[in-house]
Amino acid sequence: MAIKGVLRPGFAQVRVLDMKEAIIHYRDRIGLTVVSTEADGRVYLKAYDEFDRHSIILRECDEAGIDYMSFKVDNEESLNHYEEQIRKAGFDVTPVEAGEQPGVGRRIHFTAPTGHRFDLYVQMELSNNGPMTNNPDVSQLDPTGMKAIRFDHCLLYGRDLDGTQNLFVDILGFSVSEQVIDDDTGMVIATFLTCSNKAHDLALVRHDEDGKLHHVSFLVEDWSAIRDAADIMTRYDISRDIGPTRHGITRGQTIYFFDPSGNRNEVFAGGYHFYPDNPVRIWQASSVGKAIFYYERELNDRFMTVVT
Amino acid sequence: MAIKGVLRPGFAQVRVLDMKEAIIHYRDRIGLTVVSTEADGRVYLKAYDEFDRHSIILRECDEAGIDYMSFKVDNEESLNHYEEQIRKAGFDVTPVEAGEQPGVGRRIHFTAPTGHRFDLYVQMELSNNGPMTNNPDVSQLDPTGMKAIRFDHCLLYGRDLDGTQNLFVDILGFSVSEQVIDDDTGMVIATFLTCSNKAHDLALVRHDEDGKLHHVSFLVEDWSAIRDAADIMTRYDISRDIGPTRHGITRGQTIYFFDPSGNRNEVFAGGYHFYPDNPVRIWQASSVGKAIFYYERELNDRFMTVVT
Amino acid sequence: MAIKGVLRPGFAQVRVLDMKEAIIHYRDRIGLTVVSTEADGRVYLKAYDEFDRHSIILRECDEAGIDYMSFKVDNEESLNHYEEQIRKAGFDVTPVEAGEQPGVGRRIHFTAPTGHRFDLYVQMELSNNGPMTNNPDVSQLDPTGMKAIRFDHCLLYGRDLDGTQNLFVDILGFSVSEQVIDDDTGMVIATFLTCSNKAHDLALVRHDEDGKLHHVSFLVEDWSAIRDAADIMTRYDISRDIGPTRHGITRGQTIYFFDPSGNRNEVFAGGYHFYPDNPVRIWQASSVGKAIFYYERELNDRFMTVVT
Amino acid sequence: MAIKGVLRPGFAQVRVLDMKEAIIHYRDRIGLTVVSTEADGRVYLKAYDEFDRHSIILRECDEAGIDYMSFKVDNEESLNHYEEQIRKAGFDVTPVEAGEQPGVGRRIHFTAPTGHRFDLYVQMELSNNGPMTNNPDVSQLDPTGMKAIRFDHCLLYGRDLDGTQNLFVDILGFSVSEQVIDDDTGMVIATFLTCSNKAHDLALVRHDEDGKLHHVSFLVEDWSAIRDAADIMTRYDISRDIGPTRHGITRGQTIYFFDPSGNRNEVFAGGYHFYPDNPVRIWQASSVGKAIFYYERELNDRFMTVVT
């Protein structure tokens, strides 16, 4: 039966303060392609190794942050099933009509207990600029900028971490790969959720404000691509948060940095392959430094405080 | 719902001509750990990043090759379901009792149309030497030898490729990620099957002899680990087939080499993340060189002829 | 006193059959910059990390190969000294006037016993496109194509290997880093010469035709850049000879490939740091496979036969 | 003439508070080999890729720091010449007899204006454990720990930076590769000196206390080796200062960390190839953050204050 139900993070709609600067950042620096700019001003982008039409939507706004993160589902039957289950669990589910985004079929929208909007959808047009499928080259063109392979995951901050976690685990079938817990009370402080073999597709940190974005992450090839991304950050004076370093959680190799609107981005490489029969990896909060920044072994202030 | 049914290649039992030499090869060169040597002479090994008790079993024999490849299944319900479906499809299913291998629960055994024995099982003891789960380090000890992360996949050769492919796709829920087809007839010459986000968990090549092993593959970290493995091959005079190179199929970075019994091994890194909604990537046989050895763009003779 | 006398390979003038194709190859694929095209049709190029005006000159001609390789010398006193010593050793020395190449001062020209023309010179204009010198970035722009760092060395084929070696060692102060010798007679079959900490700045192979070019080599950053170069070779269907692999000699990581005129190029990374007090490393001809292609451990036919 | 006079940093004698802990650090973590322990308690170590007998000497003492850094010189004539020139410049030169260290010939000792002791010497026994010279493998054994290739350079702190710089440039023939200068006054705050193609063999920072050690640096293969070293630092709880990062100066990829006595070490990879005709690269003090830590673009407090 293999991979069923929720397939992956499909796209994220990110709010930016200045579209022109944002495009330079996401296209020229991170290396995405602009797919289209629509009448309502939203700009659609994709990474070179994604089959679907787009994965990042930029919306100009006077407040940075994330509008929603959307997951692709394998078929209409699953989508209907999730819709029913989410309603049963007491959440409002709002339909979003096909075409609200170009090339995207109907979505269902719900707001999770941490105040984040998520969508589920089944249909998106294939890109005419995706990976080759006939005698394919590794990539059609030389990747550019930081050579982002795909939109990978988000880390979101909010209060009712347990509520959102339960929704994703119990209803949407995600697994918990790792958690940070309070040494004394066992309270979950951070949780890492996956619907795939990736170490995480969605991560949540308990935080006293709802609906916040910690970072939008892009996959890159390996540790060398992490270094090359760091070179680009300095060359173009991009605000860097931390890295090159490694996460203890996921083992991923990483740099956190900021887009011109203050949204945190990540380039991410590596990480183990997760299977649902793996034991959950547990970090005590007293080891949280090592959990988050494996080489530094301590958090920087920004990790817990700077969100959009 | 995420990952369901068949989870992954769990273990392979490989026949070797000389156990002492084989242990030096798989333990000291590839970097596996010997878990146990049993009364019947079989030697059980595992890679450092696997949670389960073992993943490679060596059996001394006067003919090299593979006895069987076994897939781990998520639960007994799935196992029962597969058993029923495989029988319905007209295949004999033989039970293998729990304990036939130390620490492994009951298995079901069937012989696929290409003459290969496969097992399915649900239970295996956790290793006391697997990845850490409490404030885990990236690895507990420095990995050794070629630093194999896990047993990754097999490529098997046999006649009725379509029959085995159909069994894995229709009954076991695998996806086809890539195929090599005859330019004129469209006949499938090679097929790459996955039950996960990996580009392949099992690969099959059409060949005029049944039940043959082309290679057993081990995952390594990245392109640097591929180079380090190549250095070890020369230092210890290990018979190399080809590489470092890249596969067009899967994009994986690779070296093929031989164990002292003539079984082909692979160290493999990278490769794209597969999703079941991805289009199948098709290679014409006229491009098979590039498909298999992306940099050489031609097959070596050994690829089609040397199997065990 | 440090580095004195001959500093490095400064430039090579290479003959190409079709200038348009050659520019695409050296500029767009290897990643050099075109500095100028002169009235006589010669095209001057440089790598992004070189301070001097140019390092590769392409000359259109109906026969591929190398016109000359030129070494930069530290000062006029050294140049005069070499001129005198070369004459004393019985070689013709021909002056080449300043300005024969744009931005280059006077050169002295001699033909070595293997039939290769070499030049020595002191002065070359600095590029306005070289490495930054005030609060420098790692590079001013993102490197392109194979990201060649600099012109690194040449391997040349000819009969009187001893004669050319002696000239470079005895007169120009080069050191021998490694040699391949006949197992029985001790005759030197290949010799690797350096005037620096590089494992080689010039290499020579004994061959029954004089004045031949085996390859012109370009430095790239590391093993990852070697892989990226290989990807480019396949993407743009560049004729590859061998690699990614490693040389036993120098330990360098390498790909040999061909320009559209049939001149062999190399991208090269790594290699040890040489010091003149190092013992000479000796390879028996019976191990020449490993010496040249450390992973393959055997020569391909092209290595000894295809030269321009 | 090539490389003449001072060849390279040959060895450094480092003071450690606890020899047992120091050996674990330098041998098991950094990957050096213990060559001998002598009657006076000094322990001699070498890196796997060095031909000479030893490169690091540990001396137990109640104060950490560096006793001296010694440079290897090409021949006795040069040594005599330097001795004479150093005396002429008004410095005391003290002879150190052959055999003061096992396997090392006579040395000359002088104290530079920054209060650091330096030695020059010509003779050291070859190691029986150095790089192979007959059909050599890339290394004889698998490198261990952080896989240090060689002792690379030191950064020293003291008051009269100009005095020490002048001694190395004017008498010993070093070149200045890079400098950090005060924006307003042009006063040199840090200077990077090389006697080779390396971007630095010795670095000096102006500091209000003399004779201080900032770090002893070890070369590693590349950016992947930097990551592997970082993994080891966390696995064995080694005190890390900063990195993985890159220096703007030299472009080297780096981690600073501390031995158990508080001496700072570095693993270093990459960096450009220097030639004496290269322009000096100048950093304004206002850009010193980027100069030292290219990715962070700011100094940490420890860089200027923690020395031994």
Short mmCIF file of N, CA and C in Angstrom, two decimals, chain B residues 28-29 137-143 145 147 221-222 224 227-228 231-232 234-236, chain D residues 28-29 137-143 145 147 221-222 224 227-228 231-232 234-236:
data_model
loop_
_atom_site.label_atom_id
_atom_site.label_comp_id
_atom_site.label_asym_id
_atom_site.label_seq_id
_atom_site.Cartn_x
_atom_site.Cartn_y
_atom_site.Cartn_z
N ASP B 28 34.45 -5.15 8.17
CA ASP B 28 35.58 -4.22 8.26
C ASP B 28 35.61 -3.26 7.09
N ARG B 29 35.12 -3.67 5.96
CA ARG B 29 35.17 -2.79 4.78
C ARG B 29 33.88 -1.99 4.62
N ASP B 137 22.96 11.40 19.88
CA ASP B 137 24.02 11.88 19.00
C ASP B 137 23.74 11.40 17.57
N VAL B 138 24.40 12.05 16.64
CA VAL B 138 24.25 11.70 15.23
C VAL B 138 24.56 10.23 15.02
N SER B 139 25.57 9.74 15.71
CA SER B 139 25.75 8.29 15.84
C SER B 139 26.47 8.06 17.15
N GLN B 140 26.26 6.87 17.68
CA GLN B 140 26.77 6.59 19.02
C GLN B 140 28.30 6.51 19.00
N LEU B 141 28.82 5.91 17.97
CA LEU B 141 30.26 5.77 17.78
C LEU B 141 30.61 6.33 16.41
N ASP B 142 31.88 6.57 16.19
CA ASP B 142 32.31 6.94 14.84
C ASP B 142 32.04 5.77 13.90
N PRO B 143 31.28 5.99 12.83
CA PRO B 143 31.09 4.90 11.85
C PRO B 143 32.46 4.47 11.29
N GLY B 145 34.83 1.87 8.34
CA GLY B 145 34.85 1.36 6.97
C GLY B 145 34.14 2.32 6.03
N LYS B 147 31.21 3.15 6.12
CA LYS B 147 30.18 3.87 6.89
C LYS B 147 28.77 3.66 6.33
N GLU B 221 26.31 8.32 3.27
CA GLU B 221 25.82 9.67 3.56
C GLU B 221 25.70 10.56 2.33
N ASP B 222 26.75 10.63 1.54
CA ASP B 222 26.74 11.58 0.43
C ASP B 222 27.92 11.29 -0.50
N SER B 224 30.77 12.55 -0.70
CA SER B 224 32.07 12.42 -0.02
C SER B 224 32.26 11.01 0.51
N ARG B 227 33.39 8.78 -2.26
CA ARG B 227 34.84 8.88 -2.50
C ARG B 227 35.62 8.11 -1.43
N ASP B 228 35.22 8.27 -0.19
CA ASP B 228 35.93 7.57 0.88
C ASP B 228 35.81 6.06 0.71
N ASP B 231 38.26 4.98 -1.88
CA ASP B 231 39.62 4.91 -1.33
C ASP B 231 39.83 3.59 -0.60
N ILE B 232 38.83 3.18 0.14
CA ILE B 232 38.92 1.91 0.88
C ILE B 232 39.01 0.74 -0.09
N THR B 234 40.37 0.62 -3.01
CA THR B 234 41.73 0.49 -3.54
C THR B 234 42.70 0.08 -2.44
N ARG B 235 42.57 0.69 -1.27
CA ARG B 235 43.50 0.37 -0.18
C ARG B 235 43.46 -1.12 0.13
N TYR B 236 42.27 -1.71 0.11
CA TYR B 236 42.14 -3.12 0.49
C TYR B 236 41.94 -4.02 -0.73
N ASP D 28 43.20 10.81 19.91
CA ASP D 28 41.94 10.13 19.60
C ASP D 28 40.94 11.05 18.93
N ARG D 29 40.98 12.32 19.23
CA ARG D 29 39.98 13.24 18.66
C ARG D 29 40.51 13.89 17.38
N ASP D 137 49.46 4.30 -1.56
CA ASP D 137 48.04 4.53 -1.39
C ASP D 137 47.81 5.95 -0.88
N VAL D 138 46.57 6.39 -1.01
CA VAL D 138 46.21 7.74 -0.57
C VAL D 138 46.57 7.92 0.90
N SER D 139 46.36 6.89 1.69
CA SER D 139 46.95 6.84 3.03
C SER D 139 47.12 5.37 3.36
N GLN D 140 48.08 5.11 4.25
CA GLN D 140 48.44 3.72 4.53
C GLN D 140 47.31 3.03 5.28
N LEU D 141 46.73 3.77 6.21
CA LEU D 141 45.62 3.26 7.02
C LEU D 141 44.47 4.24 6.88
N ASP D 142 43.28 3.82 7.30
CA ASP D 142 42.18 4.76 7.37
C ASP D 142 42.51 5.83 8.41
N PRO D 143 42.49 7.11 8.03
CA PRO D 143 42.69 8.15 9.03
C PRO D 143 41.61 8.07 10.11
N GLY D 145 39.68 9.80 13.89
CA GLY D 145 39.30 11.04 14.55
C GLY D 145 38.95 12.10 13.52
N LYS D 147 40.81 13.32 11.44
CA LYS D 147 41.60 13.05 10.22
C LYS D 147 42.51 14.22 9.84
N GLU D 221 40.81 17.61 5.07
CA GLU D 221 40.68 17.44 3.62
C GLU D 221 39.78 18.49 2.95
N ASP D 222 38.59 18.67 3.50
CA ASP D 222 37.65 19.57 2.83
C ASP D 222 36.46 19.85 3.75
N SER D 224 33.63 18.58 3.97
CA SER D 224 33.02 17.40 4.58
C SER D 224 33.78 16.97 5.83
N ARG D 227 32.70 19.10 8.70
CA ARG D 227 31.45 18.61 9.31
C ARG D 227 31.71 17.39 10.19
N ASP D 228 32.51 16.47 9.69
CA ASP D 228 32.78 15.27 10.47
C ASP D 228 33.50 15.63 11.77
N ASP D 231 30.96 16.87 14.21
CA ASP D 231 30.23 15.76 14.81
C ASP D 231 31.02 15.14 15.96
N ILE D 232 32.31 15.00 15.74
CA ILE D 232 33.17 14.43 16.80
C ILE D 232 33.20 15.36 18.01
N THR D 234 30.91 17.30 19.16
CA THR D 234 29.69 17.14 19.97
C THR D 234 29.65 15.76 20.60
N ARG D 235 30.00 14.74 19.85
CA ARG D 235 29.95 13.38 20.40
C ARG D 235 30.83 13.26 21.65
N TYR D 236 32.00 13.91 21.62
CA TYR D 236 32.92 13.77 22.75
C TYR D 236 32.94 15.01 23.63
#
